[in-house]
Amino acid sequence: MSDAFTLYGSSSSGNSLKPKWVADKLGIPFRWVEVNTFNGETRTPEFLKLNPAGQAPVIVYPDGRALAQSNAIMLHLAEGSALVPRDAFARAKMFEWMFWEQYSHEPTIAVRIARKHYLGMSDAELDPALLTKGNAALARLELQLAQTSYLVGQGLTLADVALVAYTRVAHRGGFDLGQYPAVKAWVARVEGDLGLKPAD
Ligand SMILES: N[C@@H](CCC(=O)N[C@@H](CS)C(=O)NCC(=O)O)C(=O)O
């Protein structure tokens, strides 16, 4: 991967920040193009040519190849690095967390953050299941992180990057990380590893 790619992303989107953090951590050069995901910029004919799903993030190489889905982009960027365990079972465990993130964590926590914090919806307007399911996801993380420093054993992997993205700003969605001390400590640990300042 010698050619710098362009990352189309939104600074307010954890999904967009995931591949940015991986590229920064691994010293991979790229160009960031800010996209507003709330005003239809991802639905223009030009953007749909890059990602027909109409979502950020998407990366584009100088030769025109494009890749979407935050976790797929991270996997591509981090292949062969220490962020992807060499051991097959540990690697599969990393995938287990990443698939779970997209099905059970992001659709509850990120969606509540977007609606409450960015779109200004009141608690009464929000589906109560988002809070219940989001807290269930945080409890699932707490169970693991009370036992291990990182989600897969004792070192940072893409599973941590995927899951910290929205967990670190979960308070914006009305979640209280004070109820999850191991998660809170892990967020600080991963932010340190990625060189991020604590959110808010
Ligand atoms: N599963 C996708 C989700 C991407 C996604 O939901 N992107 C949102 C921002 S976080 C977006 O671009 N929304 C604009 C739209 O749907 O029009 C990923 O992980 O990349």
GROMACS .gro file of C-alpha atoms and ligand atoms in nm:
model
  220
    1MET     CA    1   0.000   0.000   0.000
    2SER     CA    2   0.245   0.265  -0.108
    3ASP     CA    3  -0.011   0.505  -0.258
    4ALA     CA    4  -0.186   0.734  -0.013
    5PHE     CA    5  -0.561   0.683  -0.014
    6THR     CA    6  -0.841   0.929   0.047
    7LEU     CA    7  -1.067   0.871   0.345
    8TYR     CA    8  -1.412   1.023   0.312
    9GLY     CA    9  -1.543   1.051   0.664
   10SER     CA   10  -1.725   1.261   0.919
   11SER     CA   11  -1.541   1.381   1.230
   12SER     CA   12  -1.858   1.322   1.431
   13SER     CA   13  -1.890   0.960   1.316
   14GLY     CA   14  -1.720   0.688   1.517
   15ASN     CA   15  -1.739   0.461   1.213
   16SER     CA   16  -1.534   0.716   1.017
   17LEU     CA   17  -1.284   0.769   1.296
   18LYS     CA   18  -1.207   0.397   1.334
   19PRO     CA   19  -1.003   0.369   1.009
   20LYS     CA   20  -0.851   0.713   1.070
   21TRP     CA   21  -0.720   0.602   1.409
   22VAL     CA   22  -0.579   0.278   1.261
   23ALA     CA   23  -0.400   0.466   0.981
   24ASP     CA   24  -0.263   0.718   1.233
   25LYS     CA   25  -0.150   0.442   1.469
   26LEU     CA   26   0.026   0.250   1.191
   27GLY     CA   27   0.172   0.561   1.026
   28ILE     CA   28  -0.013   0.504   0.699
   29PRO     CA   29  -0.045   0.828   0.501
   30PHE     CA   30  -0.389   0.932   0.380
   31ARG     CA   31  -0.595   1.238   0.284
   32TRP     CA   32  -0.907   1.313   0.488
   33VAL     CA   33  -1.213   1.455   0.315
   34GLU     CA   34  -1.481   1.574   0.557
   35VAL     CA   35  -1.833   1.462   0.465
   36ASN     CA   36  -2.150   1.582   0.635
   37THR     CA   37  -2.354   1.267   0.699
   38PHE     CA   38  -2.659   1.458   0.817
   39ASN     CA   39  -2.736   1.672   0.511
   40GLY     CA   40  -2.740   1.424   0.225
   41GLU     CA   41  -2.375   1.460   0.119
   42THR     CA   42  -2.339   1.081   0.121
   43ARG     CA   43  -2.636   1.047  -0.115
   44THR     CA   44  -2.513   1.259  -0.406
   45PRO     CA   45  -2.454   1.080  -0.740
   46GLU     CA   46  -2.080   1.145  -0.701
   47PHE     CA   47  -2.064   0.993  -0.354
   48LEU     CA   48  -2.285   0.697  -0.452
   49LYS     CA   49  -2.028   0.610  -0.719
   50LEU     CA   50  -1.774   0.565  -0.436
   51ASN     CA   51  -2.009   0.380  -0.201
   52PRO     CA   52  -2.347   0.276  -0.341
   53ALA     CA   53  -2.465   0.224   0.020
   54GLY     CA   54  -2.447   0.604   0.063
   55GLN     CA   55  -2.250   0.596   0.387
   56ALA     CA   56  -1.921   0.715   0.528
   57PRO     CA   57  -1.656   0.598   0.574
   58VAL     CA   58  -1.521   0.496   0.238
   59ILE     CA   59  -1.159   0.494   0.124
   60VAL     CA   60  -1.052   0.546  -0.236
   61TYR     CA   61  -0.710   0.465  -0.381
   62PRO     CA   62  -0.552   0.671  -0.659
   63ASP     CA   63  -0.633   0.390  -0.905
   64GLY     CA   64  -1.005   0.426  -0.822
   65ARG     CA   65  -1.051   0.121  -0.603
   66ALA     CA   66  -1.293   0.199  -0.321
   67LEU     CA   67  -1.363   0.018   0.005
   68ALA     CA   68  -1.647   0.087   0.249
   69GLN     CA   69  -1.756  -0.049   0.589
   70SER     CA   70  -1.544   0.075   0.878
   71ASN     CA   71  -1.442  -0.268   1.000
   72ALA     CA   72  -1.349  -0.393   0.650
   73ILE     CA   73  -1.136  -0.081   0.598
   74MET     CA   74  -0.961  -0.131   0.932
   75LEU     CA   75  -0.890  -0.494   0.850
   76HIS     CA   76  -0.742  -0.398   0.516
   77LEU     CA   77  -0.522  -0.126   0.665
   78ALA     CA   78  -0.405  -0.334   0.961
   79GLU     CA   79  -0.334  -0.660   0.782
   80GLY     CA   80   0.000  -0.799   0.900
   81SER     CA   81   0.025  -0.555   1.192
   82ALA     CA   82   0.011  -0.623   1.566
   83LEU     CA   83  -0.350  -0.498   1.568
   84VAL     CA   84  -0.454  -0.830   1.410
   85PRO     CA   85  -0.358  -1.137   1.617
   86ARG     CA   86  -0.155  -1.400   1.432
   87ASP     CA   87  -0.306  -1.683   1.630
   88ALA     CA   88  -0.611  -1.807   1.438
   89PHE     CA   89  -0.835  -1.845   1.743
   90ALA     CA   90  -0.745  -1.503   1.883
   91ARG     CA   91  -0.807  -1.354   1.538
   92ALA     CA   92  -1.147  -1.523   1.525
   93LYS     CA   93  -1.224  -1.381   1.871
   94MET     CA   94  -1.141  -1.037   1.735
   95PHE     CA   95  -1.389  -1.095   1.452
   96GLU     CA   96  -1.647  -1.216   1.705
   97TRP     CA   97  -1.631  -0.877   1.878
   98MET     CA   98  -1.629  -0.683   1.551
   99PHE     CA   99  -1.936  -0.860   1.414
  100TRP     CA  100  -2.111  -0.815   1.750
  101GLU     CA  101  -2.020  -0.445   1.744
  102GLN     CA  102  -2.201  -0.397   1.414
  103TYR     CA  103  -2.508  -0.595   1.514
  104SER     CA  104  -2.559  -0.528   1.885
  105HIS     CA  105  -2.355  -0.226   1.992
  106GLU     CA  106  -2.341   0.033   1.713
  107PRO     CA  107  -2.711   0.005   1.616
  108THR     CA  108  -2.813   0.090   1.973
  109ILE     CA  109  -2.544   0.317   2.120
  110ALA     CA  110  -2.441   0.504   1.804
  111VAL     CA  111  -2.801   0.547   1.696
  112ARG     CA  112  -2.902   0.691   2.036
  113ILE     CA  113  -2.600   0.925   2.026
  114ALA     CA  114  -2.693   1.044   1.677
  115ARG     CA  115  -3.058   1.104   1.761
  116LYS     CA  116  -3.010   1.259   2.106
  117HIS     CA  117  -2.683   1.451   2.069
  118TYR     CA  118  -2.669   1.543   1.700
  119LEU     CA  119  -3.037   1.559   1.603
  120GLY     CA  120  -3.153   1.696   1.941
  121MET     CA  121  -3.436   1.449   1.994
  122SER     CA  122  -3.582   1.435   2.345
  123ASP     CA  123  -3.580   1.116   2.552
  124ALA     CA  124  -3.957   1.090   2.503
  125GLU     CA  125  -3.909   1.081   2.125
  126LEU     CA  126  -3.650   0.804   2.141
  127ASP     CA  127  -3.727   0.434   2.119
  128PRO     CA  128  -3.681   0.307   2.480
  129ALA     CA  129  -3.528  -0.015   2.341
  130LEU     CA  130  -3.219   0.183   2.237
  131LEU     CA  131  -3.139   0.254   2.602
  132THR     CA  132  -3.215  -0.099   2.720
  133LYS     CA  133  -3.021  -0.268   2.442
  134GLY     CA  134  -2.734  -0.018   2.466
  135ASN     CA  135  -2.697  -0.085   2.836
  136ALA     CA  136  -2.706  -0.460   2.768
  137ALA     CA  137  -2.417  -0.410   2.524
  138LEU     CA  138  -2.220  -0.211   2.781
  139ALA     CA  139  -2.284  -0.483   3.040
  140ARG     CA  140  -2.151  -0.741   2.791
  141LEU     CA  141  -1.832  -0.537   2.753
  142GLU     CA  142  -1.802  -0.498   3.130
  143LEU     CA  143  -1.820  -0.875   3.177
  144GLN     CA  144  -1.519  -0.923   2.950
  145LEU     CA  145  -1.317  -0.623   3.058
  146ALA     CA  146  -1.346  -0.712   3.424
  147GLN     CA  147  -1.136  -1.016   3.327
  148THR     CA  148  -0.895  -0.890   3.059
  149SER     CA  149  -0.731  -0.553   2.988
  150TYR     CA  150  -0.836  -0.566   2.623
  151LEU     CA  151  -1.119  -0.745   2.449
  152VAL     CA  152  -0.892  -1.014   2.309
  153GLY     CA  153  -0.636  -1.095   2.574
  154GLN     CA  154  -0.379  -0.846   2.690
  155GLY     CA  155  -0.306  -0.640   2.379
  156LEU     CA  156  -0.480  -0.383   2.161
  157THR     CA  157  -0.656  -0.527   1.855
  158LEU     CA  158  -0.905  -0.397   1.601
  159ALA     CA  159  -1.182  -0.523   1.830
  160ASP     CA  160  -1.087  -0.253   2.080
  161VAL     CA  161  -1.071   0.015   1.812
  162ALA     CA  162  -1.411  -0.086   1.674
  163LEU     CA  163  -1.577  -0.088   2.013
  164VAL     CA  164  -1.416   0.214   2.170
  165ALA     CA  165  -1.541   0.441   1.890
  166TYR     CA  166  -1.892   0.484   2.025
  167THR     CA  167  -1.834   0.359   2.380
  168ARG     CA  168  -1.607   0.655   2.459
  169VAL     CA  169  -1.886   0.897   2.368
  170ALA     CA  170  -2.173   0.687   2.500
  171HIS     CA  171  -2.261   0.962   2.749
  172ARG     CA  172  -2.373   1.174   2.453
  173GLY     CA  173  -2.643   0.914   2.404
  174GLY     CA  174  -2.748   0.925   2.771
  175PHE     CA  175  -2.549   0.621   2.884
  176ASP     CA  176  -2.361   0.636   3.215
  177LEU     CA  177  -2.020   0.471   3.195
  178GLY     CA  178  -1.990   0.519   3.572
  179GLN     CA  179  -2.198   0.203   3.597
  180TYR     CA  180  -1.930   0.013   3.405
  181PRO     CA  181  -1.594   0.070   3.579
  182ALA     CA  182  -1.395  -0.184   3.379
  183VAL     CA  183  -1.528  -0.036   3.054
  184LYS     CA  184  -1.441   0.313   3.174
  185ALA     CA  185  -1.083   0.208   3.257
  186TRP     CA  186  -1.052   0.030   2.919
  187VAL     CA  187  -1.171   0.341   2.732
  188ALA     CA  188  -0.891   0.544   2.896
  189ARG     CA  189  -0.640   0.266   2.818
  190VAL     CA  190  -0.737   0.246   2.450
  191GLU     CA  191  -0.752   0.625   2.414
  192GLY     CA  192  -0.397   0.631   2.549
  193ASP     CA  193  -0.286   0.362   2.303
  194LEU     CA  194  -0.438   0.555   2.013
  195GLY     CA  195  -0.310   0.892   2.133
  196LEU     CA  196  -0.662   1.034   2.172
  197LYS     CA  197  -0.764   1.301   2.417
  198PRO     CA  198  -1.059   1.197   2.635
  199ALA     CA  199  -1.387   1.284   2.461
  200ASP     CA  200  -1.566   1.595   2.599
  201LIG     N1  201  -2.178  -0.034   0.891
  201LIG     C1  202  -2.127   0.090   0.837
  201LIG     C2  203  -2.212   0.203   0.891
  201LIG     C3  204  -2.178   0.335   0.826
  201LIG     C4  205  -2.275   0.443   0.868
  201LIG     O1  206  -2.379   0.417   0.930
  201LIG     N2  207  -2.239   0.567   0.833
  201LIG     C5  208  -2.321   0.679   0.869
  201LIG     C6  209  -2.239   0.775   0.957
  201LIG     S1  210  -2.189   0.696   1.108
  201LIG     C7  211  -2.361   0.756   0.744
  201LIG     O2  212  -2.280   0.774   0.656
  201LIG     N3  213  -2.487   0.798   0.736
  201LIG     C8  214  -2.535   0.880   0.630
  201LIG     C9  215  -2.647   0.817   0.555
  201LIG     O3  216  -2.686   0.702   0.585
  201LIG     O4  217  -2.699   0.883   0.466
  201LIG    C10  218  -1.980   0.107   0.874
  201LIG     O5  219  -1.937   0.047   0.975
  201LIG     O6  220  -1.906   0.174   0.803
   0.00000   0.00000   0.00000
